[in-house]
């Protein structure tokens, strides 16, 4: 099992959720995040004082999947959230040792999907 | 666009340095302190409606666009005021020009608008009270193209719309226009602005929705209102300010004002309740947004009628307002499929039309200051006159608004680029964020 | 429940189509424009208090319930208005019925409530000003059962409470009731609604807290106010609107109104400061919530007294208000252990009782429009009269409110189910979310 | 500090129990209901400005300090009121004392401030209207030291500042001071408080910024405004309330009030628009914060002038206001490098100075109730008188404010400790959080 | 050492925190999250327009623990947050390689508890 | 590759971001969090009712790095966020198996930096 963490452009979330669904991945958790990257922020101006924000709004998606769903998940995310412009974000994949479904107490591969 | 405003502004500023253009001194004879007190307050109340509208609208858009809505409302408060005192008041309340299409230039730069009594209040106060209407009316429209119009194009459109649509229609109904356009002269009832304000703005909003097109992701991927308490706050300020709008339109502190006040309140309450009940019937639950939307529709509908109908008549007006507006928004809009972001046409256009017609139904000479009866009081012909006024206003407003927007689109483009729409207008048009995320 | 409202509504709407029920025409003789101007404004101010209350309360509940609070307040603005014009005004201000328990039906459907002067303002305006009180009073109660009452049961309770509790008590004090119930006739001082509004609502709130029971997790697992700035906004609107409430109760724009205005402001300021000091003494820090709570307690306490005490007397009234309310909330409530979610009993009930008594202490005939002296001005018997009025109101309100709620509980159930309470009423009762999380 | 307030409070409360200190009974002869109606409303409007300011300021600070700003504003509403009725009114409007530096003690405890007409309104109402000014003026200052001043020191400073700075300057200009300090007597024009309120507060703010020093992380690591919609709400309430402030300063409901009302609105609109244009020119985009800041600067600048200039003159006043304030904030402040957190000096001090001078430019006897002409109407000497008033006020306010703060700093310390500043004043000074994070 | 990530019903947070405490786990970090799962959202209605939200409010708990605390932690979470209805959420367990306490600079097993 | 999760005092974020930059780590993602730890909360008082909040505001930083950047990252965070008082937080390091840059489709070590 793997644990996928993806940081994406926040307005691409709907696209990504749809595409994941298409690729058979329904279960996801989403949080707000801000990120510093290569992307330059838009200038903000407060009473004539210009600032370039370095932390830009992103959205973080987390998905626990069985091994054979890693590729479909990664592909779906890339496909649905790529704009080609700097700031599109990253996908990280980690090993997942255990998974429990709270409602049923199921564990492992059964619990994850 | 920028340079245009600039020029305008420069000329205007220079003109100030010539003290010769000032107002003539005059007497305060004929001025009633009670009436003046009420009209001072009423003017302030009407001003407050525009920020009220800003929050009503701002709470309904997405987090990334709230400032653009607030900014557009504040821009109306600033820009319309200046245009109004410089030329708008004259176009609306001057003597007939172009065969009564609008007023002439006699009051340009407030020349001749002094401290003498107009009715029982200083003329300059009458001018200001009317000026507050000239702020909120264009502001109403912006709900239709929220979240996607370029700010520069917005300013240009608003300025032109005020002068070419609002001022003429205001002149027809309240400005003493004679001849073909003289809706007021023909006996059309519009106490506080059903045609001038709400139908006018609502129909222009529809035109704008057509010209601007749909937002990316509409209708399925638009996330819900980002801050409904703000919308409720806005609705509360609107309700409050509307007392100035409607009861102030009596231009005095008398029984007519009292009747307009009560009618306004009763119609609004009825409409709010009605929407809640409709919601409950059709979707199972009474929603807060539904109730305040209904209340606003009620306020709209009673606007033309409040000086002519009794409080009991106002119940009828309010009830119909929510029924019509709900139907327009939940059924018609879906079917036609335009993206009027915040339902300006449904709430202001449709409820405004209902209100104009309803004035022709429930009007009664029992109400002080009114001699005209409506259908239910034995005068069926009044309905025809009302319908006629609705039609004239609708056609004029739609056509001119549509053409104006198309012209502006060609010159500067009305719609923001795709990327800005995605990132939100707050950041891309105004270089600000409404809320911080971390601190 | 739904069908009930429905029926009511249907009947009411049909009645409108009969123009015969309209008001009689009449003269505007005896109407003073200054007084009318002030009462128009005062009415609008009092209306604004209900949204003010909505934010004051709404900021204090949890994020998942704010819309339910706003919705309940707006529902009061709608539902109470309609009930008031149809029948409530008559029950409150009609001639004695049932031995003076309430008014009769002479004004049903505003029959006979016309444009003639009542005092120096149009009768219809007097009716509306009083109607605004009939909105806010029931709304005050909802703080007691916030976050757990079913919306349908809420509507039913509010409607019945208005007719069976508010209207009678209003009739006793202001409606000219004679005989046993005639508190006004007996000389009880209540300028703007200490008994009628605050004790009445505060005690009903206590009854409601008992009937509804505690929220899940109360008192340890209830998270703190979700948006204190909203509560501050609400308090500010309340303070502002209360000038209309209290100074408007002079029903004219005169020295009595001015005195009520000043007293209101001074008592509120004193009470706010007092709470801040108490906070500092007992918990080490002056809190914003404490200060605004104190201010509201001060507003409550000065309400019955403001037409009878001098600005200096108002300092005493305000000081006592915070002391009493603090004690009730921080000590008594904890000991008894009921869950009055937003301390309606403490702030309105207890401070209202203090205010009613305090009117009997500091009243002085120095104040224009008042001939009654209180204890400190040599008339100890006034205190007894005040205490009597407090007791009557308390008993009546508690008993009827309690019984009403129990009956409604049997019929439709007053408390929402456990799951809805967990998820929050916004979603489960109104199908909305106040704020978006992501966009 | 605590104990000090305490003592004060104790004494004050005791004094209430002596009914002998009450007001004398008197006639309501000479009172005009229309004027009184307007002044009741105007007083309420001015009160509302302080919560407006609270939100204007509160939206601009960081999330962890908003309650401290709201609390400080509410504290001004409470504390200043009590000081005003007990002694402040007397110091400002009593007969000359100390060679006209301030008023004497004749009105202490409102002795002799009764219900008789002062002009055409009850004296007690005049006292209250002026009292509302005494609330907002100190409150304006707090923007300068927001996010870092100890609450106890704040209370002490505000109380002393009211008595030692506000009351004297008010006495010079409006209180009938004669001799050296008699700015009013010398013919300085200040209709609604350019010197008394805005320059006074703005300059005190500058002094405070110097004494308090910079916030940790200023200027680069201060995160942007946490809630700009709140700032917009505040600006809207300020604009609204300012009608009471300026047009109310006519103390009657007449043509002068109407002119002040119109001038206020026009100058504000012009200033808002001007700032937007400046923003667009210098940074490429018109910002919402810029527009509302400009509007407030316009309100400030027109304050002294609104009773003397025509609506056209008001355009000039408004235009200059934004130009001066922008320059002060975006250029001067950066260069000098002080940390006036919310630009009180730039917006109130600088625009106030401009307004005072501008009154000397555009004043014209065409305006009802005014006989003085300004430079543009042939009376260049008026500019000199205005400049003199500005200089006197500036020096006095700066010196006394600076010294006061230094003394308080020695006694109790003005600045919060480093750790509290990091955690935010809401939690460390008031034991509250503005918003919950999870629920 | 393990890193536990649990997604739970947001109103069960208090329960879970208490139960974790009982089982000897005091240190936790909590964030807001929304999740898509089998659970059907409540319908939302905006001006007659019905939507079924797919992203429902949840709370995410993160805990770094020594190996022998994994079971107590998982048990505590399941016990305290189970309602038996769809939407109860998941627990994920990953391997944790390093842990540092910032204040002291301690690392590993000492740092974690 | 490693995945670093750090919980720090929220007002130290600016410091940490600067220091990370100095140590050559530019890319980070930040989220709001609240944490329960040894740190005692400030008392909060609502109408005379005193509560000691147990969940205190923190900030969570996540960084995907190549192995040789782990130490610089950890050092930077500790150095920049240490106040020496209880509540400074923790740093957790996990193994990262894959990394994708959405914009380019790059993977692994190239994608991460
Ligand atoms: N190594 C990383 N660790 C944590 N977050 C990262 C990392 N790299 C990128 N991110 C996140 O991805 C977002 C986009 O990265 P950026 O460099 O701007 O664009 P791109 O990935 O297209 O080159 C950043 O704002 C940040 O939130
Ligand atoms: N594989 C997963 N990856 C990420 N989050 C998940 C996963 N499975 C469940 N979740 C989270 O758990 C929540 C509850 O899941 P759901 O399927 O609705 O209920 P249940 O777990 O009781 O079957 C989801 O909203 C989501 O936030
Ligand atoms: N084992 C852990 N798992 C998850 N979060 C932790 C853990 N230990 C500490 N934290 C986070 O670090 C924060 C600070 O911890 P605390 O014990 O208060 O201080 P310190 O780390 O200085 O001893 C906590 O509020 C919590 O958010």
Coordinates of C-alpha atoms in Angstrom, one line a residue, chain A residues 9 11-12 14-15 18 32-34 39 42-46 55 57 83 85, chain B residues 63-64 216 220-223 419 422-423 427-428 430-434 437-438:
Chain A
X9 CA -3.2 24.4 -8.1
X11 CA -8.6 25.6 -8.9
X12 CA -7.7 22.3 -10.5
X14 CA -12.5 19.6 -9.3
X15 CA -10.8 18.3 -12.4
X18 CA -13.2 13.8 -11.5
X32 CA -5.9 23.8 2.3
X33 CA -2.2 24.6 2.0
X34 CA 0.1 27.3 0.9
X39 CA 6.2 30.3 -9.1
X42 CA 1.2 38.2 -8.0
X43 CA 2.2 41.5 -6.5
X44 CA -0.1 42.7 -3.7
X45 CA -0.4 46.4 -2.9
X46 CA -1.5 47.8 0.4
X55 CA 3.4 31.6 -0.1
X57 CA -2.5 29.1 -2.3
X83 CA -1.4 23.6 -16.8
X85 CA 2.9 26.8 -16.1
Chain B
X63 CA -13.5 33.7 -1.6
X64 CA -11.2 34.9 -4.4
X216 CA -15.8 28.8 -16.2
X220 CA -21.8 22.5 -12.0
X221 CA -18.3 23.5 -10.8
X222 CA -19.1 26.8 -9.1
X223 CA -18.6 26.4 -5.4
X419 CA -6.1 32.9 -16.0
X422 CA -9.1 31.1 -12.3
X423 CA -7.0 33.0 -9.8
X427 CA -5.6 39.3 -6.8
X428 CA -5.5 39.9 -10.6
X430 CA -7.0 44.7 -7.4
X431 CA -3.7 43.2 -6.1
X432 CA -5.2 42.1 -2.8
X433 CA -6.4 39.1 -0.9
X434 CA -9.6 39.3 1.2
X437 CA -4.7 32.0 5.3
X438 CA -2.1 31.6 8.0

